[in-house]
Tab-separated table of C-alpha atoms in Angstrom:
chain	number	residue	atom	x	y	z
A	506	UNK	CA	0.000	0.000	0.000
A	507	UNK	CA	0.830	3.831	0.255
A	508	UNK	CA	2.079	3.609	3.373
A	509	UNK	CA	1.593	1.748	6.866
A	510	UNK	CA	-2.037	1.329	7.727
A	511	UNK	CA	-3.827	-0.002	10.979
A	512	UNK	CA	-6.755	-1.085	12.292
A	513	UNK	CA	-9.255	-0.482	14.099
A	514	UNK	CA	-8.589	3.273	14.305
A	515	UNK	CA	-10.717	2.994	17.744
A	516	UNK	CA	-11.130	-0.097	19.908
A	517	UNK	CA	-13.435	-0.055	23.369
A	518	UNK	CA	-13.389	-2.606	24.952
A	519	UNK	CA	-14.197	-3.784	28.569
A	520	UNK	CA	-11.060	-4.888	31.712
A	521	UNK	CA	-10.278	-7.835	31.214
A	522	UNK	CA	-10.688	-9.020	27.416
A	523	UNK	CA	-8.280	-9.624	24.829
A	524	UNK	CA	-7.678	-7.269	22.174
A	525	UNK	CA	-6.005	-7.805	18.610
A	526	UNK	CA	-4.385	-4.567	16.845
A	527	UNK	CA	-3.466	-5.002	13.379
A	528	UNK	CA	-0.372	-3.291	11.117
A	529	UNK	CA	0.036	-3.388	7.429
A	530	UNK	CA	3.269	-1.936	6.839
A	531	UNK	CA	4.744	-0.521	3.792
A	532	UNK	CA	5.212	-3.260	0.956
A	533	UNK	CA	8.723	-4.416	0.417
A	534	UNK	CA	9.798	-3.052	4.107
A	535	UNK	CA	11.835	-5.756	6.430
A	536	UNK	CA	12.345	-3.906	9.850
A	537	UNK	CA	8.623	-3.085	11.719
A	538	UNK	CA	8.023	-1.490	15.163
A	539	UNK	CA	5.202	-1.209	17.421
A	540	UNK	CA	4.926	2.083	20.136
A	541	UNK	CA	2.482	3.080	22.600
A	542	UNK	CA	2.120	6.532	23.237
A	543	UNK	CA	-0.237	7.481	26.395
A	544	UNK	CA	-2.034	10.900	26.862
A	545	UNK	CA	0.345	13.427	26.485
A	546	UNK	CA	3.303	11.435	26.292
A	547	UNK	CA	6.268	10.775	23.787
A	548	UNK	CA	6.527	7.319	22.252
A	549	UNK	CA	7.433	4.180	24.082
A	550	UNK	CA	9.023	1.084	22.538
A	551	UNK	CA	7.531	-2.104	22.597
A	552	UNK	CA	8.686	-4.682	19.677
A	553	UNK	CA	10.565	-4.320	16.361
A	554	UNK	CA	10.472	-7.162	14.043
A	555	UNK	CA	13.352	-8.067	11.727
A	556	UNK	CA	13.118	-10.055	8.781
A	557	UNK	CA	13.256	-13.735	9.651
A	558	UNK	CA	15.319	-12.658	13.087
A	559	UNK	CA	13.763	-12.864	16.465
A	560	UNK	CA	12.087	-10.117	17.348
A	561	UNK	CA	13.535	-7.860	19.647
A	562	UNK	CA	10.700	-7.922	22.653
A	563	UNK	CA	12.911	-5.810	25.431
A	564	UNK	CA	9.919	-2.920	25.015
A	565	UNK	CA	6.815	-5.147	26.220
A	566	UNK	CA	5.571	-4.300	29.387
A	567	UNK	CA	4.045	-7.602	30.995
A	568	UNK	CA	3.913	-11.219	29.482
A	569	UNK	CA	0.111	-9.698	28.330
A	570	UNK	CA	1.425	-8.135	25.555
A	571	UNK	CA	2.814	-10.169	22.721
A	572	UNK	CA	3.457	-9.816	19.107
A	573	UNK	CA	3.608	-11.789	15.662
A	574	UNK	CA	4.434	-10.867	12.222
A	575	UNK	CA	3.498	-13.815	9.559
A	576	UNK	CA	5.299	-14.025	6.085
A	577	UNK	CA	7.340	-11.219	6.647
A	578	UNK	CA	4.500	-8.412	6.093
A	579	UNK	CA	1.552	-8.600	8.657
A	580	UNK	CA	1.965	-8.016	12.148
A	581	UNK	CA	-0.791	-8.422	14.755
A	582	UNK	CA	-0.135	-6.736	18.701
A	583	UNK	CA	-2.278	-8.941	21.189
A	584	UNK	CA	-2.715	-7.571	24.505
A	585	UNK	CA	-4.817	-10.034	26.964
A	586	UNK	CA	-7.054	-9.913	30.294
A	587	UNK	CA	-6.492	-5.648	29.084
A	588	UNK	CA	-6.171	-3.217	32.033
A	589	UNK	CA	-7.198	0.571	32.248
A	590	UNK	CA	-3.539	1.714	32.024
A	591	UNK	CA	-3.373	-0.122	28.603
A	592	UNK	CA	-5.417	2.678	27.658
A	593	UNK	CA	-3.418	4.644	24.696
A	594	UNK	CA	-2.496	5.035	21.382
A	595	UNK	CA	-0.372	2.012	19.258
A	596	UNK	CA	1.856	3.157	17.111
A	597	UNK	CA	3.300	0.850	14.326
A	598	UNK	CA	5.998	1.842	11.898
A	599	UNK	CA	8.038	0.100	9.145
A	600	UNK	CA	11.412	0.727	7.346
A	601	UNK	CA	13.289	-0.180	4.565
A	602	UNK	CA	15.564	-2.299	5.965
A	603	UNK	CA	15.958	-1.448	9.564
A	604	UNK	CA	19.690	0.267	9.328
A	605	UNK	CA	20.796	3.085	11.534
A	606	UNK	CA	19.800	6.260	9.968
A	607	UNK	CA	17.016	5.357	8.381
A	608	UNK	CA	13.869	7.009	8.896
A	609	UNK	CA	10.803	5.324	10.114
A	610	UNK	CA	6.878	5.426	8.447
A	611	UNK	CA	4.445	5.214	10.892
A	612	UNK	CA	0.571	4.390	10.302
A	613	UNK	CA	-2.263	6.390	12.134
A	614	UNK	CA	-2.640	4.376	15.301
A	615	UNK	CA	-5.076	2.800	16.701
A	616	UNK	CA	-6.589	4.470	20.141
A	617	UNK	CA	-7.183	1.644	22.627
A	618	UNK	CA	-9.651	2.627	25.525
A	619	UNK	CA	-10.261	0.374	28.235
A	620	UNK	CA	-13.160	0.804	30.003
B	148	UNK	CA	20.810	5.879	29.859
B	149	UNK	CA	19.939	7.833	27.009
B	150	UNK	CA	17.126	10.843	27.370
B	151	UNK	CA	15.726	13.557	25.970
B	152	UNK	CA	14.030	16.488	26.945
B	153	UNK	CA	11.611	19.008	25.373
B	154	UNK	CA	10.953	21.914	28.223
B	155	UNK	CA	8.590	23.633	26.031
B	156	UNK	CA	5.248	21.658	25.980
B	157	UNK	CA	3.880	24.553	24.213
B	158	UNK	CA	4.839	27.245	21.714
B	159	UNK	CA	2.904	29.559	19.824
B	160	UNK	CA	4.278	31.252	16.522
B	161	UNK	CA	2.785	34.311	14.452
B	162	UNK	CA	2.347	32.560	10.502
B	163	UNK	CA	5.525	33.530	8.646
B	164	UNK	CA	8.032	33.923	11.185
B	165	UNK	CA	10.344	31.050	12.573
B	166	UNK	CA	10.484	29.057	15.963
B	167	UNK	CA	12.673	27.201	17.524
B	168	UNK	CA	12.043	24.413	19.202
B	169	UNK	CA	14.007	23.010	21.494
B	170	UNK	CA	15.613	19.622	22.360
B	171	UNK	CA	18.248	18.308	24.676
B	172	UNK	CA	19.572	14.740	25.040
B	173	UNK	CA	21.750	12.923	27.378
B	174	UNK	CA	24.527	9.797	26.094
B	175	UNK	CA	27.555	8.572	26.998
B	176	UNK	CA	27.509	7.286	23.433
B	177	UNK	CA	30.127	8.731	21.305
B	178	UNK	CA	27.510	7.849	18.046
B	179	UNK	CA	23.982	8.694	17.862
B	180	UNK	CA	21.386	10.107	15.475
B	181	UNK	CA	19.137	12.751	16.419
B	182	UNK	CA	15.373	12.858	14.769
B	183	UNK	CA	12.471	15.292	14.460
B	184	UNK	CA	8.962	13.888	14.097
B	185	UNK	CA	5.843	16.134	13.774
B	186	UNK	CA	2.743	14.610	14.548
B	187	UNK	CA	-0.680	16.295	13.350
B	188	UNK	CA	-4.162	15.736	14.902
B	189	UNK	CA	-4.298	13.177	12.207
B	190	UNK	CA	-1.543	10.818	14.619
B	191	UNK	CA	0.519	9.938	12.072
B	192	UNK	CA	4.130	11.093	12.456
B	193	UNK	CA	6.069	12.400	9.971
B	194	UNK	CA	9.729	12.319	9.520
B	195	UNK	CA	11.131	16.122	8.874
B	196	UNK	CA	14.732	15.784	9.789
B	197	UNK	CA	17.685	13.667	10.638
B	198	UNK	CA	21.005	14.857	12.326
B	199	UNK	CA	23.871	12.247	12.608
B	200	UNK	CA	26.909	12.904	15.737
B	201	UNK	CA	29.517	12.684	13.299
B	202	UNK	CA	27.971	15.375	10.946
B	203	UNK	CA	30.003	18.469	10.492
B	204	UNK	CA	27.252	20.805	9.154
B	205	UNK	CA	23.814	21.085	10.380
B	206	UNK	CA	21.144	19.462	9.085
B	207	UNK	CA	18.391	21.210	6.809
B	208	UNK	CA	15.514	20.224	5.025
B	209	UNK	CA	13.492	22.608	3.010
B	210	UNK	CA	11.868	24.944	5.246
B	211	UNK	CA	13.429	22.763	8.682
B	212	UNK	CA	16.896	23.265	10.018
B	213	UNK	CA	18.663	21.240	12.944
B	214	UNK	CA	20.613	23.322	15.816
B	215	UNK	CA	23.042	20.658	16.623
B	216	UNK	CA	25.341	22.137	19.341
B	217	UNK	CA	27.263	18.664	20.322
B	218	UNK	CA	29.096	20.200	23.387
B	219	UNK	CA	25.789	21.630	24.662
B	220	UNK	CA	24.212	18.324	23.774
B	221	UNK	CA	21.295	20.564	21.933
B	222	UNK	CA	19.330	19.426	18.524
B	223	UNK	CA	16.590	22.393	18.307
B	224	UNK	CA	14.442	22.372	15.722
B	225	UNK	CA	14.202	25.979	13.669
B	226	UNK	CA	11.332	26.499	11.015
B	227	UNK	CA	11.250	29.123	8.803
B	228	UNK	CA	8.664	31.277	7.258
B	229	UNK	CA	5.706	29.174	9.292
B	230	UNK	CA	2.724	27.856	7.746
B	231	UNK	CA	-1.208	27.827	9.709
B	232	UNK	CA	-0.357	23.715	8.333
B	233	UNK	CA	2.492	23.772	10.947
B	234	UNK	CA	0.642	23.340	13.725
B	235	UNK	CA	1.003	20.178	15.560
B	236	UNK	CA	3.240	18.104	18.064
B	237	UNK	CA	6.874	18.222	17.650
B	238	UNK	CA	9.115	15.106	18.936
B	239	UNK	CA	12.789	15.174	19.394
B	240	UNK	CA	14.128	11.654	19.747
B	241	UNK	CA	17.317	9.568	19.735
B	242	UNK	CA	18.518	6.424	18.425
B	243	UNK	CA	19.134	3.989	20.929
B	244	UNK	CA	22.672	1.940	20.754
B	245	UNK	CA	22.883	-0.937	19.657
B	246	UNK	CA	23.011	0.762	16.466
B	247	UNK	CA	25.218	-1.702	14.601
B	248	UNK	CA	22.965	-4.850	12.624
B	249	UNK	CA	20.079	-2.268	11.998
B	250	UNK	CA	18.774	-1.819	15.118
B	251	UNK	CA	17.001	1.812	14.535
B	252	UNK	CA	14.865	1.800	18.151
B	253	UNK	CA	14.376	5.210	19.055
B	254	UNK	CA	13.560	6.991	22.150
B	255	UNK	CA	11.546	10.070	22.166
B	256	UNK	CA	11.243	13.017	24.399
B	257	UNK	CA	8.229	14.489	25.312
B	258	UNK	CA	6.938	16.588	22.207
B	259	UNK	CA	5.761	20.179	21.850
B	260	UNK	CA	2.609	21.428	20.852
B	261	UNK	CA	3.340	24.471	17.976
B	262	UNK	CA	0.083	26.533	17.586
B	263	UNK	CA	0.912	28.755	14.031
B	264	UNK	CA	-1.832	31.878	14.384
B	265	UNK	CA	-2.602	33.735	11.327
């Protein structure tokens, strides 16, 4: 596509469900990253996927949150038994080829609220 | 450990004039790359401009220039000539060592809000 998309935009949902988020990133792009950014706050790290190497998972929180990324393209961010302060928004962003300078493309988000 | 800071979490700038926006980060890494993001109401962010340690002349990109003062450990953020489509959060951040293998994880400060009044 264009560039990264991500869906839902929005997701409500109630303490204690599961929740998928979804990122399509840019076609052709190796190296993808999920953030969380909370009200009012910069962007913290969570996962950055790699080609065929093993993700880098440093940036999860809790053993809730966990991460795929099938064939290479598709990632999905699964957060279970969700919590209020998972609240926020979830960043993902893809690049090239994950080297040091290179800039990353980030999608929309998609707001999580957890009631 | 590596940090930035952005003390301003607001500015306000009359259309047509320049800002500056500022940024300070803290490394004991002798190689780093410094990055502006601006993120409109929209959410997306938006790469403007890239600043490596080991570059001799500050960075620039159309209407954005980088203040890199590496003693001072500063990377501000001038635009020129501002634009009403201007307005929206500005984030300085940092990539995070390991940098070697393509490891690009970057750490962010804060942000600033830029309101651009006609």
């Amino acid at each position: 596509g264009a560039g990264v998309s991500q869906s839902p935009s929005n997701k409500v949902t109630e303490k204690g469900k599961d929740v998928e988020l979804r990122c399509d990133p840019i076609s052709g792009h190796t190296a993808l990253y999920w953030y969380r950014q909370s009200l009012g706050q910069g962007l913290e790290f969570l996962i950055y996927f790699q080609g065929n190497s093993a993700p880098d998972k440093s940036g999860l929180p809790s053993d809730r949150f966990s991460a795929e990324r099938t064939g290479g393209s598709v990632s999905t961010l699964t957060i279970q038994r969700t919590q209020q302060e998972d609240s926020a928004v979830y960043l993902c962003a893809s690049s090239v080829s994950g080297t040091d300078n290179e800039k990353l493309f980030f999608g929309s988000g998609t707001q999580l609220s957890v009631l | 450990a590596q940090k930035i800071t952005q003390t301003q979490p607001g500015m306000f700038v009359q259309e047509k004039e320049a800002v500056t926006l500022d940024c300070t980060y803290d490394t004991s890494d002798q190689s780093y790359g410094l990055f502006w993001y601006k993120q409109p109401s929209s959410g997306e962010m938006i790469f403007l401009i890239y600043q490596g340690s080991y570059d001799e002349q500050n960075a620039t990109e159309g209407r954005y220039s980088l203040n890199f003062q590496k003693a001072r450990k500063s990377a501000n953020l001038v635009i020129s000539a501002s634009q009403l489509g201007d307005s929206a959060m500005y984030f300085c951040a940092m990539r995070e060592p390991p940098f070697s293998g393509g490891y690009n994880k970057l750490i962010f400060g804060a942000g600033t809000r830029l309101a651009v009044h006609p």
